Short mmCIF file of N, CA and C in Angstrom, two decimals:
data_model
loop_
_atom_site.label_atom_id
_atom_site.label_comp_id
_atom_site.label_asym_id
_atom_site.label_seq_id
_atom_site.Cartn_x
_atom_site.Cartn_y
_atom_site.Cartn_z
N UNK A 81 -109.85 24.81 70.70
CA UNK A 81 -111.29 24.67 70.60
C UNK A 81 -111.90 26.06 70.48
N UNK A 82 -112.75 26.17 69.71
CA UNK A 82 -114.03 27.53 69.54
C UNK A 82 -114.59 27.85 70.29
N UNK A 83 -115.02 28.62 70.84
CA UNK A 83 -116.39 29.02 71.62
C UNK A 83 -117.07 28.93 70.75
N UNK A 84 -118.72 28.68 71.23
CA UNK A 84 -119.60 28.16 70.39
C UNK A 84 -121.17 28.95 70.97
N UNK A 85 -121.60 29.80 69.84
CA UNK A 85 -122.98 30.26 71.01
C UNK A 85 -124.09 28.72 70.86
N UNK A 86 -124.39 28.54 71.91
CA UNK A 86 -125.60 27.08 72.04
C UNK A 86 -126.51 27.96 70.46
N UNK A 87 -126.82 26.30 69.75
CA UNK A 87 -127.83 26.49 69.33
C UNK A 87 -127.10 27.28 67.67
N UNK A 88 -126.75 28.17 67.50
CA UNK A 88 -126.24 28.64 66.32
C UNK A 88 -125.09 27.68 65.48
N UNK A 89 -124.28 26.74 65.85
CA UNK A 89 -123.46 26.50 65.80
C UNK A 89 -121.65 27.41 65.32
N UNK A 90 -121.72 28.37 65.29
CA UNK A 90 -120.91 29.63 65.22
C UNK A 90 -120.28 29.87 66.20
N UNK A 91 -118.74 30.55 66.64
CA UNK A 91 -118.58 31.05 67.41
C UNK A 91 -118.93 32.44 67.28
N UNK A 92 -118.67 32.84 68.59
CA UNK A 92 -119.37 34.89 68.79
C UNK A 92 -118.98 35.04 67.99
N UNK A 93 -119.76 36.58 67.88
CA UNK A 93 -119.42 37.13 66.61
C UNK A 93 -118.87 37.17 65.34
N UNK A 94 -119.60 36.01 64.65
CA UNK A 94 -119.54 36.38 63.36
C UNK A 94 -120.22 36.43 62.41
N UNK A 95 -120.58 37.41 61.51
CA UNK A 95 -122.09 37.64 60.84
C UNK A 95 -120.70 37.85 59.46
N UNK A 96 -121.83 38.09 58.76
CA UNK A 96 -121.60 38.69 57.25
C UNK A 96 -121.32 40.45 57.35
N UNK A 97 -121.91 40.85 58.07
CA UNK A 97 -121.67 42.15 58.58
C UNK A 97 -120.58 42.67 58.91
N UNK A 98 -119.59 43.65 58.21
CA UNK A 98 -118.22 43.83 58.45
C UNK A 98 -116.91 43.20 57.90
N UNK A 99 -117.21 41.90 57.49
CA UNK A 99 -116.26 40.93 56.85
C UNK A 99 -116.05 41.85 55.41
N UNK A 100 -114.75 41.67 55.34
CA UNK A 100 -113.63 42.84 54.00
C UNK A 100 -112.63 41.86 53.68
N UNK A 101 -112.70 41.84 52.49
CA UNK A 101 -111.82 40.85 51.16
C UNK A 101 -110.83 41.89 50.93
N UNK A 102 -109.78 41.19 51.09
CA UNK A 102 -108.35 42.13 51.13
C UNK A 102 -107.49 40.86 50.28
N UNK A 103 -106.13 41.43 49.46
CA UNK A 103 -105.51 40.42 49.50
C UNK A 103 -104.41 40.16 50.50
N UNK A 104 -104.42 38.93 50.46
CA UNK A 104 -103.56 38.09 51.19
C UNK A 104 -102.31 38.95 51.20
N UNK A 105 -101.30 38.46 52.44
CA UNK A 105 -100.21 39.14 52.31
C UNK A 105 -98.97 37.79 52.73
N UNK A 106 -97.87 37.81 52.67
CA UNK A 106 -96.87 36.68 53.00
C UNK A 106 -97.12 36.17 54.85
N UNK A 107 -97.38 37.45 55.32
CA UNK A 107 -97.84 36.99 56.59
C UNK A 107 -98.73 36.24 57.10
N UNK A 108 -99.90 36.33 56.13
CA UNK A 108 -101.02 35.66 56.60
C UNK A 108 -100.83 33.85 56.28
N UNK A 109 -99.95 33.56 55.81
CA UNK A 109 -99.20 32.44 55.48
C UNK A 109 -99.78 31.27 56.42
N UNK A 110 -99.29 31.66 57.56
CA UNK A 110 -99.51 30.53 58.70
C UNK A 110 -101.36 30.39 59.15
N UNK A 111 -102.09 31.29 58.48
CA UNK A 111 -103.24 31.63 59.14
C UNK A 111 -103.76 30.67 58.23
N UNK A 112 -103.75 31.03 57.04
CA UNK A 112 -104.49 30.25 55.54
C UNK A 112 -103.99 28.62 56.04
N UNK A 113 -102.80 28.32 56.25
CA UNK A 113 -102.57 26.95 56.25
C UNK A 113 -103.24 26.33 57.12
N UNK A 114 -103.70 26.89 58.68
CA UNK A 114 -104.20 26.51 59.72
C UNK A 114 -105.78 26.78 59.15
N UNK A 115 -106.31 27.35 58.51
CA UNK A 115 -107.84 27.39 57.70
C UNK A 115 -108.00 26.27 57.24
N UNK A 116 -107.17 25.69 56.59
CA UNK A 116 -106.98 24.63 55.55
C UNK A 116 -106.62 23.29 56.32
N UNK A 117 -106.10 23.12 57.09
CA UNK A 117 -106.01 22.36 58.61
C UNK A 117 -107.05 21.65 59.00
N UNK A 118 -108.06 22.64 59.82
CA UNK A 118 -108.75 23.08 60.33
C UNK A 118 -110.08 22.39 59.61
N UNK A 119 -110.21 22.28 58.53
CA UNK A 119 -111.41 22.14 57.78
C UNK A 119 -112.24 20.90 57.69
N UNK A 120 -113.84 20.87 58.83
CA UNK A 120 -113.78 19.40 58.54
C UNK A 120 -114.23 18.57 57.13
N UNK A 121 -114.01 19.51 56.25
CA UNK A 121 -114.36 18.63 54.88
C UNK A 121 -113.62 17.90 54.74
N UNK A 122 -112.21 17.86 55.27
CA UNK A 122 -111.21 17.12 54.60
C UNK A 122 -110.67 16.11 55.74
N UNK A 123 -111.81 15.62 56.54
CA UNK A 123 -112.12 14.90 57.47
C UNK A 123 -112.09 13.36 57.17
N UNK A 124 -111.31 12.61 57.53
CA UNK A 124 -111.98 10.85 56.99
C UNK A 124 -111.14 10.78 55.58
N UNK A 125 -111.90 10.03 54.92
CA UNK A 125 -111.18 9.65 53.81
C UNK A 125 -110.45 10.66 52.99
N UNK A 126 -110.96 11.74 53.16
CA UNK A 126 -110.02 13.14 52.14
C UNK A 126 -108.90 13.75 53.07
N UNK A 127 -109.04 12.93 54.29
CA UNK A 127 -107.47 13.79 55.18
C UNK A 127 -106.40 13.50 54.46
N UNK A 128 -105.95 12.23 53.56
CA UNK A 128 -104.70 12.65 53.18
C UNK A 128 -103.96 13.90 51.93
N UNK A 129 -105.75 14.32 51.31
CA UNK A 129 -105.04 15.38 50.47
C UNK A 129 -104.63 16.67 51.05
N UNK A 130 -105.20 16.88 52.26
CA UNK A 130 -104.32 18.49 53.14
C UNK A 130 -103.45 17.70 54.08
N UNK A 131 -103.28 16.23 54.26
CA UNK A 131 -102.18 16.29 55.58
C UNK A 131 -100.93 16.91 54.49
N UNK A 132 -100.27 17.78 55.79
CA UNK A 132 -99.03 18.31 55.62
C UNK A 132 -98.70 19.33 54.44
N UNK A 133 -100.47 20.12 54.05
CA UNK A 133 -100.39 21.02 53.11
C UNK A 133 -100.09 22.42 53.91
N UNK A 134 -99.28 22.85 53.02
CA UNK A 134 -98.81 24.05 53.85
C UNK A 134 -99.11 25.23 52.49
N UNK A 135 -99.56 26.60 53.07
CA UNK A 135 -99.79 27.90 52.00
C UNK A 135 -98.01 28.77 52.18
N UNK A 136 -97.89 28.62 51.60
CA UNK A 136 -96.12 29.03 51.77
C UNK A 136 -96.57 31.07 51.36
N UNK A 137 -95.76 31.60 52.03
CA UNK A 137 -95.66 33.11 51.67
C UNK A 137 -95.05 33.21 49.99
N UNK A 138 -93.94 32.40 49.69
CA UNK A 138 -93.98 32.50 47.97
C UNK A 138 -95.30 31.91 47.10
N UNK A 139 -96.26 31.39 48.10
CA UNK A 139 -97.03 30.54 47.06
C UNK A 139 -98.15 32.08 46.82
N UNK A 140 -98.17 32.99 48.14
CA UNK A 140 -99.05 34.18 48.57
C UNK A 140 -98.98 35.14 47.34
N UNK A 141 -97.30 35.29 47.13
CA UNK A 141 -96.47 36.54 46.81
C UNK A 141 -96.56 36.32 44.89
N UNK A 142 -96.82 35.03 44.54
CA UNK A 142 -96.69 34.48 43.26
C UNK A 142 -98.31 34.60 42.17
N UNK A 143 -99.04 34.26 43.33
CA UNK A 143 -100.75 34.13 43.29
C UNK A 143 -101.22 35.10 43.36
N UNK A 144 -103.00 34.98 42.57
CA UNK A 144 -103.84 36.40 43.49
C UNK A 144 -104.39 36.07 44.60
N UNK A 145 -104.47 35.90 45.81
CA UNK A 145 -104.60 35.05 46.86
C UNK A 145 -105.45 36.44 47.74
N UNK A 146 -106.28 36.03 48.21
CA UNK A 146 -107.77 36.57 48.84
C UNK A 146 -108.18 36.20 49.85
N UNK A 147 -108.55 37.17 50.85
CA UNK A 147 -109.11 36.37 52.14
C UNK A 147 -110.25 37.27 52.76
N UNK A 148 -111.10 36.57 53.42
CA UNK A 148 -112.32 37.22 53.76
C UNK A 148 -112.00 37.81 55.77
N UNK A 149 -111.73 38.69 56.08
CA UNK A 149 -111.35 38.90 57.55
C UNK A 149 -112.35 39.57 58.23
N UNK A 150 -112.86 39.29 59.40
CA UNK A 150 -113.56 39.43 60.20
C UNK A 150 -112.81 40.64 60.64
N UNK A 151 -113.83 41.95 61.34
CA UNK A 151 -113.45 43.18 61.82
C UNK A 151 -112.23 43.23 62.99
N UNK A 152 -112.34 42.03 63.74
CA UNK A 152 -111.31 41.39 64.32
C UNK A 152 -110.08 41.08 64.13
N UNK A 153 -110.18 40.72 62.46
CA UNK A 153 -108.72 39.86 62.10
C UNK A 153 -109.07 38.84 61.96
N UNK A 154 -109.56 37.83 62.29
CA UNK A 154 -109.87 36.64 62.20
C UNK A 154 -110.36 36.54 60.87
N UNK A 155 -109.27 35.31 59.63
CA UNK A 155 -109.29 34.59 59.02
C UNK A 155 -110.87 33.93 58.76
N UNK A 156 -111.45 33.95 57.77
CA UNK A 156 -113.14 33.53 57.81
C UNK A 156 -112.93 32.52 56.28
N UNK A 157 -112.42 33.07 55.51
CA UNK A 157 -111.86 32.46 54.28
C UNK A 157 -111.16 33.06 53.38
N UNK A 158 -110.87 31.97 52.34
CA UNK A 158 -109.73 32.56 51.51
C UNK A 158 -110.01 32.23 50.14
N UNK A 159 -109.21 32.53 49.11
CA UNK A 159 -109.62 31.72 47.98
C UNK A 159 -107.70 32.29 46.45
N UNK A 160 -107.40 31.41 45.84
CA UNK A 160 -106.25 31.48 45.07
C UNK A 160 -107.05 31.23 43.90
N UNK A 161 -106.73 32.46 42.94
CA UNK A 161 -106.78 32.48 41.54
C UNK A 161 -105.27 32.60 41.06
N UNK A 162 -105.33 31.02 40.13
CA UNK A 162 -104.17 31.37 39.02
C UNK A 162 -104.68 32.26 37.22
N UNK A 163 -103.71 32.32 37.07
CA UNK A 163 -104.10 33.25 35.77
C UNK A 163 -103.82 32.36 33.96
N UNK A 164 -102.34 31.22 34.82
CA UNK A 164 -101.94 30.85 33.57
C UNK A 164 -101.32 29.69 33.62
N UNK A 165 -102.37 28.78 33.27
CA UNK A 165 -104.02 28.72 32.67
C UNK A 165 -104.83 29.09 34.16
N UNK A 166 -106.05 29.67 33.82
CA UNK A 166 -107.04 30.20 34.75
C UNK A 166 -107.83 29.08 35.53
N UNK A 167 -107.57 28.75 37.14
CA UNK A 167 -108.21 28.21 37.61
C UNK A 167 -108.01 28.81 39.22
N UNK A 168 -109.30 28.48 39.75
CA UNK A 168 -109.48 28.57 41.24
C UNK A 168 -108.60 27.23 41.62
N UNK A 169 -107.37 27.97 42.41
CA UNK A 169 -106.61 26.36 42.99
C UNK A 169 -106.98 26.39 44.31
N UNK A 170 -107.54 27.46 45.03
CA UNK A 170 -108.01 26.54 46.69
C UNK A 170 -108.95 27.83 46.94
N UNK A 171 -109.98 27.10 47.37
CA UNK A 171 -110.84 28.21 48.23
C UNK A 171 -111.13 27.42 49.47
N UNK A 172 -111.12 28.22 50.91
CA UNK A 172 -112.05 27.56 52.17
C UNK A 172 -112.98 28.62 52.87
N UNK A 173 -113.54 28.08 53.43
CA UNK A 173 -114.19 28.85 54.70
C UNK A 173 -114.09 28.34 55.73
N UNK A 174 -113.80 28.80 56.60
CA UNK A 174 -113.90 28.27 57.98
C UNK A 174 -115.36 28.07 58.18
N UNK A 175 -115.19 26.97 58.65
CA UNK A 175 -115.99 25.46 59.27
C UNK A 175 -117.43 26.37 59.95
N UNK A 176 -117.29 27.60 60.91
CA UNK A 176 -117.60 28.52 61.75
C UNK A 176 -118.67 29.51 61.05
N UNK A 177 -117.63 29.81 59.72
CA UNK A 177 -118.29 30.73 59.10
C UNK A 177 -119.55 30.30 57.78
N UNK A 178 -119.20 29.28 57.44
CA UNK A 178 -120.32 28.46 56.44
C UNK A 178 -121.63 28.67 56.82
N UNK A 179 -122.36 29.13 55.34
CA UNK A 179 -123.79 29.63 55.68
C UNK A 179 -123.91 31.42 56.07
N UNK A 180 -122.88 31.36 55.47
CA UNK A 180 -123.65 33.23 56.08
C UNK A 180 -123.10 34.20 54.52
N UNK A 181 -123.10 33.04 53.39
CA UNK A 181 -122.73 33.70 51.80
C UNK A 181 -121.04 34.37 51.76
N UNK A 182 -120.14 34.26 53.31
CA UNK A 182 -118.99 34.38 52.60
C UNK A 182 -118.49 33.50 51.24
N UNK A 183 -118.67 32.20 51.44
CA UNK A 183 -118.40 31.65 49.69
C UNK A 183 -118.87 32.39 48.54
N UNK A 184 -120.16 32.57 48.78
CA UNK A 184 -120.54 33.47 47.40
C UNK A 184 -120.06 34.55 47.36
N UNK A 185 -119.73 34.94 47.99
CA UNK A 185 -118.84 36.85 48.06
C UNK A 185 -117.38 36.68 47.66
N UNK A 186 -116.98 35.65 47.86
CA UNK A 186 -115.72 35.08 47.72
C UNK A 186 -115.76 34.71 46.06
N UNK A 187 -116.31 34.15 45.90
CA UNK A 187 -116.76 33.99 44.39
C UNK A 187 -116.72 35.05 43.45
N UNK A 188 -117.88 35.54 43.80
CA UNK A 188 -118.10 36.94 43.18
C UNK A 188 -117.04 37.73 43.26
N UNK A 189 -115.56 37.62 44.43
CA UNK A 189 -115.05 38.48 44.21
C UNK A 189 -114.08 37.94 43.18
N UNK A 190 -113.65 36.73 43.00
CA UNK A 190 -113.10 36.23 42.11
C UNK A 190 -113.32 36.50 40.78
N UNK A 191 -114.42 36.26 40.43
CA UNK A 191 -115.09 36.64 39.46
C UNK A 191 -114.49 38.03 38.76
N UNK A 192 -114.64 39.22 39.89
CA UNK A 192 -114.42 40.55 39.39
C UNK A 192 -112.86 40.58 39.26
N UNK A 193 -111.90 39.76 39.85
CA UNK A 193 -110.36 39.52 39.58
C UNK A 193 -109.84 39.10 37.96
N UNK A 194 -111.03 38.08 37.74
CA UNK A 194 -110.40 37.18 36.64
C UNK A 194 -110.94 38.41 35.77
N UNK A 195 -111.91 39.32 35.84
CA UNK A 195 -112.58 39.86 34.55
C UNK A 195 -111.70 41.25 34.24
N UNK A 196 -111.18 41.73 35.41
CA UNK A 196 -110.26 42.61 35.64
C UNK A 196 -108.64 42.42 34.50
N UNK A 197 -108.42 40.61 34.88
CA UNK A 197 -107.36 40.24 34.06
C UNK A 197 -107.86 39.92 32.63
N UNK A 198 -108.88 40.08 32.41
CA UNK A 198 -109.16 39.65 30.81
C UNK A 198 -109.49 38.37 31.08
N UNK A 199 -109.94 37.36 31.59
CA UNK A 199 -110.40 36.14 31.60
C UNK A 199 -111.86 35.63 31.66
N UNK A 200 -112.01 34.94 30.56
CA UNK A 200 -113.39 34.59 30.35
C UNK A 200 -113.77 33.72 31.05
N UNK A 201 -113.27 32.57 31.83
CA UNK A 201 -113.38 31.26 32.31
C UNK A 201 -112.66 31.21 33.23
N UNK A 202 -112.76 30.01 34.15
CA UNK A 202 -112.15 29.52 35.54
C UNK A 202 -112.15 28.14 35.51
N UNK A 203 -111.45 27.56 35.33
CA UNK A 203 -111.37 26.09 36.27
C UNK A 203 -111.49 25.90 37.16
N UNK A 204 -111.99 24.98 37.83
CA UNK A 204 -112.00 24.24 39.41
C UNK A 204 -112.31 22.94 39.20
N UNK A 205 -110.74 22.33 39.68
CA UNK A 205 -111.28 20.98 40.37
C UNK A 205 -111.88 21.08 41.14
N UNK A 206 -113.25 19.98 41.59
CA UNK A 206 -113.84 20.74 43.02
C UNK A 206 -113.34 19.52 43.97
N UNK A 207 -113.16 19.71 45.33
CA UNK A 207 -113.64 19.00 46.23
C UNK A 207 -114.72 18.05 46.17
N UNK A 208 -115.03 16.81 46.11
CA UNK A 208 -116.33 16.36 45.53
C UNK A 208 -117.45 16.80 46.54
N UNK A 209 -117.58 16.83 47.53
CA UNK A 209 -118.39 17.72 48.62
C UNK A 209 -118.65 19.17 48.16
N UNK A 210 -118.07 19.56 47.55
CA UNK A 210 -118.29 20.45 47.43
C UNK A 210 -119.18 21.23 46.46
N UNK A 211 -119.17 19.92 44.88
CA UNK A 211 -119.91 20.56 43.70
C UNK A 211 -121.04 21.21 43.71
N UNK A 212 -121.95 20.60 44.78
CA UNK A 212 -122.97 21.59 44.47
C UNK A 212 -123.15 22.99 45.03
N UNK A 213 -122.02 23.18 45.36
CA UNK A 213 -121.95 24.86 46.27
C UNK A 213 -121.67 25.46 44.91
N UNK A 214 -120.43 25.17 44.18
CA UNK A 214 -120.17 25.10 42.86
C UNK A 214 -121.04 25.50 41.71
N UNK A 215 -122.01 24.45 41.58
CA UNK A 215 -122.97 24.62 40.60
C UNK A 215 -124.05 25.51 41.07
N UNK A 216 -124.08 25.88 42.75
CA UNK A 216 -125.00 26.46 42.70
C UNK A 216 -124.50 28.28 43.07
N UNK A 217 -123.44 28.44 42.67
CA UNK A 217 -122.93 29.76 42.39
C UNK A 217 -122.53 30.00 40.76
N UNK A 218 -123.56 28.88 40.24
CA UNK A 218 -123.37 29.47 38.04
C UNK A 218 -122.25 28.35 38.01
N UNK A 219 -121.29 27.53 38.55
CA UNK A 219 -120.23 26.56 37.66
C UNK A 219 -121.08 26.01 37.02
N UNK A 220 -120.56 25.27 35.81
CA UNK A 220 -120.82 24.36 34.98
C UNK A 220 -120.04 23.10 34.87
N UNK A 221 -120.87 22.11 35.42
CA UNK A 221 -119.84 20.78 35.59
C UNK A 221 -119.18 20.46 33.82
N UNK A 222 -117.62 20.46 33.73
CA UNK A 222 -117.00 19.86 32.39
C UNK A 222 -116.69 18.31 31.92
N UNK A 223 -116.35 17.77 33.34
CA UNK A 223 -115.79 16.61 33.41
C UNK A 223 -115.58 16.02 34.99
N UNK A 224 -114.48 14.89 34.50
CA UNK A 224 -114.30 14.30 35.69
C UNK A 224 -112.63 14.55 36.02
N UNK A 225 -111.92 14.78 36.94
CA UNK A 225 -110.38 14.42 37.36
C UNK A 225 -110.12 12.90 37.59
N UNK A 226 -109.50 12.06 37.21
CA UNK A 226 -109.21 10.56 38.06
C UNK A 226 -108.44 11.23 38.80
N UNK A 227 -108.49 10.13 40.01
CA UNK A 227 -107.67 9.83 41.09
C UNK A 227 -106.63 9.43 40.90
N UNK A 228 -105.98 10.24 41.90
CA UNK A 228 -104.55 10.54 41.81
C UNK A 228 -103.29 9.74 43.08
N UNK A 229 -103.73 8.30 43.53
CA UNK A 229 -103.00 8.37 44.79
C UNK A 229 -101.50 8.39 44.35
N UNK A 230 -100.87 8.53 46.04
CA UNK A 230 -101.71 8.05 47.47
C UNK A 230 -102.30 9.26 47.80
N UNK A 231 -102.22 10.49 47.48
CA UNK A 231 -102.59 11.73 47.87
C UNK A 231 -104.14 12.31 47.93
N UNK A 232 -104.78 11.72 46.47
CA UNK A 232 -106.20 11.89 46.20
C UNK A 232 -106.51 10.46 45.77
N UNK A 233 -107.36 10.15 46.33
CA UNK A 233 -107.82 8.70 45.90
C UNK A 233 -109.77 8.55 45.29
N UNK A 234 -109.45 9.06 45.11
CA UNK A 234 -110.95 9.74 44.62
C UNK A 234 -111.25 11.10 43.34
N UNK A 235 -112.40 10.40 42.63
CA UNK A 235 -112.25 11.13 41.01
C UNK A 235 -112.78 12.45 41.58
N UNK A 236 -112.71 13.56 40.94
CA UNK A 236 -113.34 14.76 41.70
C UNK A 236 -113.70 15.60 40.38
N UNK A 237 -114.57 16.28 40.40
CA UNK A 237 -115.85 16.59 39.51
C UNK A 237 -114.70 17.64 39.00
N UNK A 238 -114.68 18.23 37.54
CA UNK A 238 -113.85 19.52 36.67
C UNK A 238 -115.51 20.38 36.51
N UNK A 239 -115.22 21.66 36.37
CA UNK A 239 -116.49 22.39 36.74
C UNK A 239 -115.23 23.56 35.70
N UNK A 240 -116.15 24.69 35.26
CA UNK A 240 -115.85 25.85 35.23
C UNK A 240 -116.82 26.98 35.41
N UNK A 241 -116.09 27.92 36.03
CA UNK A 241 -117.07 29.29 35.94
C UNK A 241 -116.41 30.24 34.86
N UNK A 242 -118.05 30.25 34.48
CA UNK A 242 -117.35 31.81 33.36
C UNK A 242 -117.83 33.10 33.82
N UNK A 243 -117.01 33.97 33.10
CA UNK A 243 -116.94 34.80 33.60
C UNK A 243 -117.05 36.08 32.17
N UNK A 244 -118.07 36.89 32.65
CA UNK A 244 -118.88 37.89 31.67
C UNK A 244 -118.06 38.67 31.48
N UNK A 245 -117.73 39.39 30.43
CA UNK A 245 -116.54 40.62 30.13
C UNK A 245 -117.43 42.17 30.56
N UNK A 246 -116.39 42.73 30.86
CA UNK A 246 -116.79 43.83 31.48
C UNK A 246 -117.57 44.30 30.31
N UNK A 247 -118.67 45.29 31.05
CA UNK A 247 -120.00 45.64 30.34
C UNK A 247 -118.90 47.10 29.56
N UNK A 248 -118.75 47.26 28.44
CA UNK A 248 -118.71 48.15 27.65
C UNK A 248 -119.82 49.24 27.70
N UNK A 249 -119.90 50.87 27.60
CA UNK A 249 -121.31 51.60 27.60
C UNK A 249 -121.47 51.14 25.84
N UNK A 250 -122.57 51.36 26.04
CA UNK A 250 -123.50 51.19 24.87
C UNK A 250 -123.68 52.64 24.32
N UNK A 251 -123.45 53.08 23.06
CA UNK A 251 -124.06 54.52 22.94
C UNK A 251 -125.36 54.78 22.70
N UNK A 252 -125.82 55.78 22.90
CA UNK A 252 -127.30 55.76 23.16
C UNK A 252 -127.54 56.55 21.87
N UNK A 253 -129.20 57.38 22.22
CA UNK A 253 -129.25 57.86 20.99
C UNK A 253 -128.98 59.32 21.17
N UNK A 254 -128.44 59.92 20.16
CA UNK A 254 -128.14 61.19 19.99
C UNK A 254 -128.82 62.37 20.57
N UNK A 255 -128.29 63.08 21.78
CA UNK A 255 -129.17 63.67 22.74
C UNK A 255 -130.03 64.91 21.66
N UNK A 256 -131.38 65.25 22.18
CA UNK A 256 -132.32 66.39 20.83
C UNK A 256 -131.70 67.39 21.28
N UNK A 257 -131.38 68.47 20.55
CA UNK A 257 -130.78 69.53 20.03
C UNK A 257 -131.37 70.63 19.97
N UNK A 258 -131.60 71.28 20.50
CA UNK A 258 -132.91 72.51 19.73
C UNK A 258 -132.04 73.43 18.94
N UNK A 259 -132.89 74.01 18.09
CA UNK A 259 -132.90 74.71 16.98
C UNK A 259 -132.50 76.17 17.58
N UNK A 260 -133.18 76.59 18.66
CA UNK A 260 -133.52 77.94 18.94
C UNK A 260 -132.28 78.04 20.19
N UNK A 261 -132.02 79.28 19.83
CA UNK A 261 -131.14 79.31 21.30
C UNK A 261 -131.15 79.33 22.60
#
């Protein structure tokens, strides 16, 4: 169980303040899986798509795999970009930390990953709870996924984010020159 300050619903200390996006390492293995655990989105009818999901250290070591850590250490969120074909395959936040724009930072840092690799676009299946966090960080809903049981039993929204190519300089105009020495 969390400590909880009354009234915030958060445990101590944790702000947006100090939290550093590092990548993942094979160790943090057991931490991400227990994030993903942990999460009550996947509460009730969506428990059977994380029962018994595990983040394996080859899945870490294979991926660009990202996590948001509290000055502490403490795990806040994470997020896996594949490259080929380009899609976000899992992002979370802890339950704790929601509402304080780690998702959008998480995003954004994604963002600067895929543009880094040359990638214009992102896939995401979303979580269906989740689309409008989605759409409201720029995705663009594409389609639908059917359901997949016994695992996913429920259609879940196809979304992509694109992603702007790095800004090239522009040349300007030819700096004036004087005549005189």
């Amino acid at each position: 169980m969390t400590p909880r300050i009354t009234g915030t619903g958060r445990p101590a200390g944790i702000s947006a303040a100090g939290v550093s996006v590092r990548r993942a390492t094979a160790r943090d293995a057991k931490r991400l899986t227990g994030l993903i655990r942990s999460s009550s989105a996947y509460e009730g009818p969506y428990a059977p798509m994380i029962s018994g999901y595990r983040v394996g250290p080859d899945y870490i070591e294979t991926h660009r795999v990202f996590l948001a850590a509290a000055p502490d250490g403490r795990v806040l969120g994470f997020y896996a970009l594949l490259l080929a074909p380009p899609e976000l395959d899992l992002m979370f936040v802890a339950d704790a930390a929601q509402g304080l724009g780690l998702g959008r930072r998480l995003i954004s840092h994604m963002k600067e990953e895929a543009r880094a690799a040359g990638v214009r676009s992102v896939r995401v299946v979303s979580h269906p709870p989740a689309e409008g966090f989605y759409l409201g960080v720029g995705a663009e809903r594409v389609g639908t996924v059917t359901a997949n049981p016994p695992a996913v039993m429920w259609d879940r929204p196809e979304l992509v984010i694109r992603v702007a190519p790095a800004a090239t300089p522009r040349p300007g105009p030819e700096p004036h020159r004087s005549r005189h020495p």
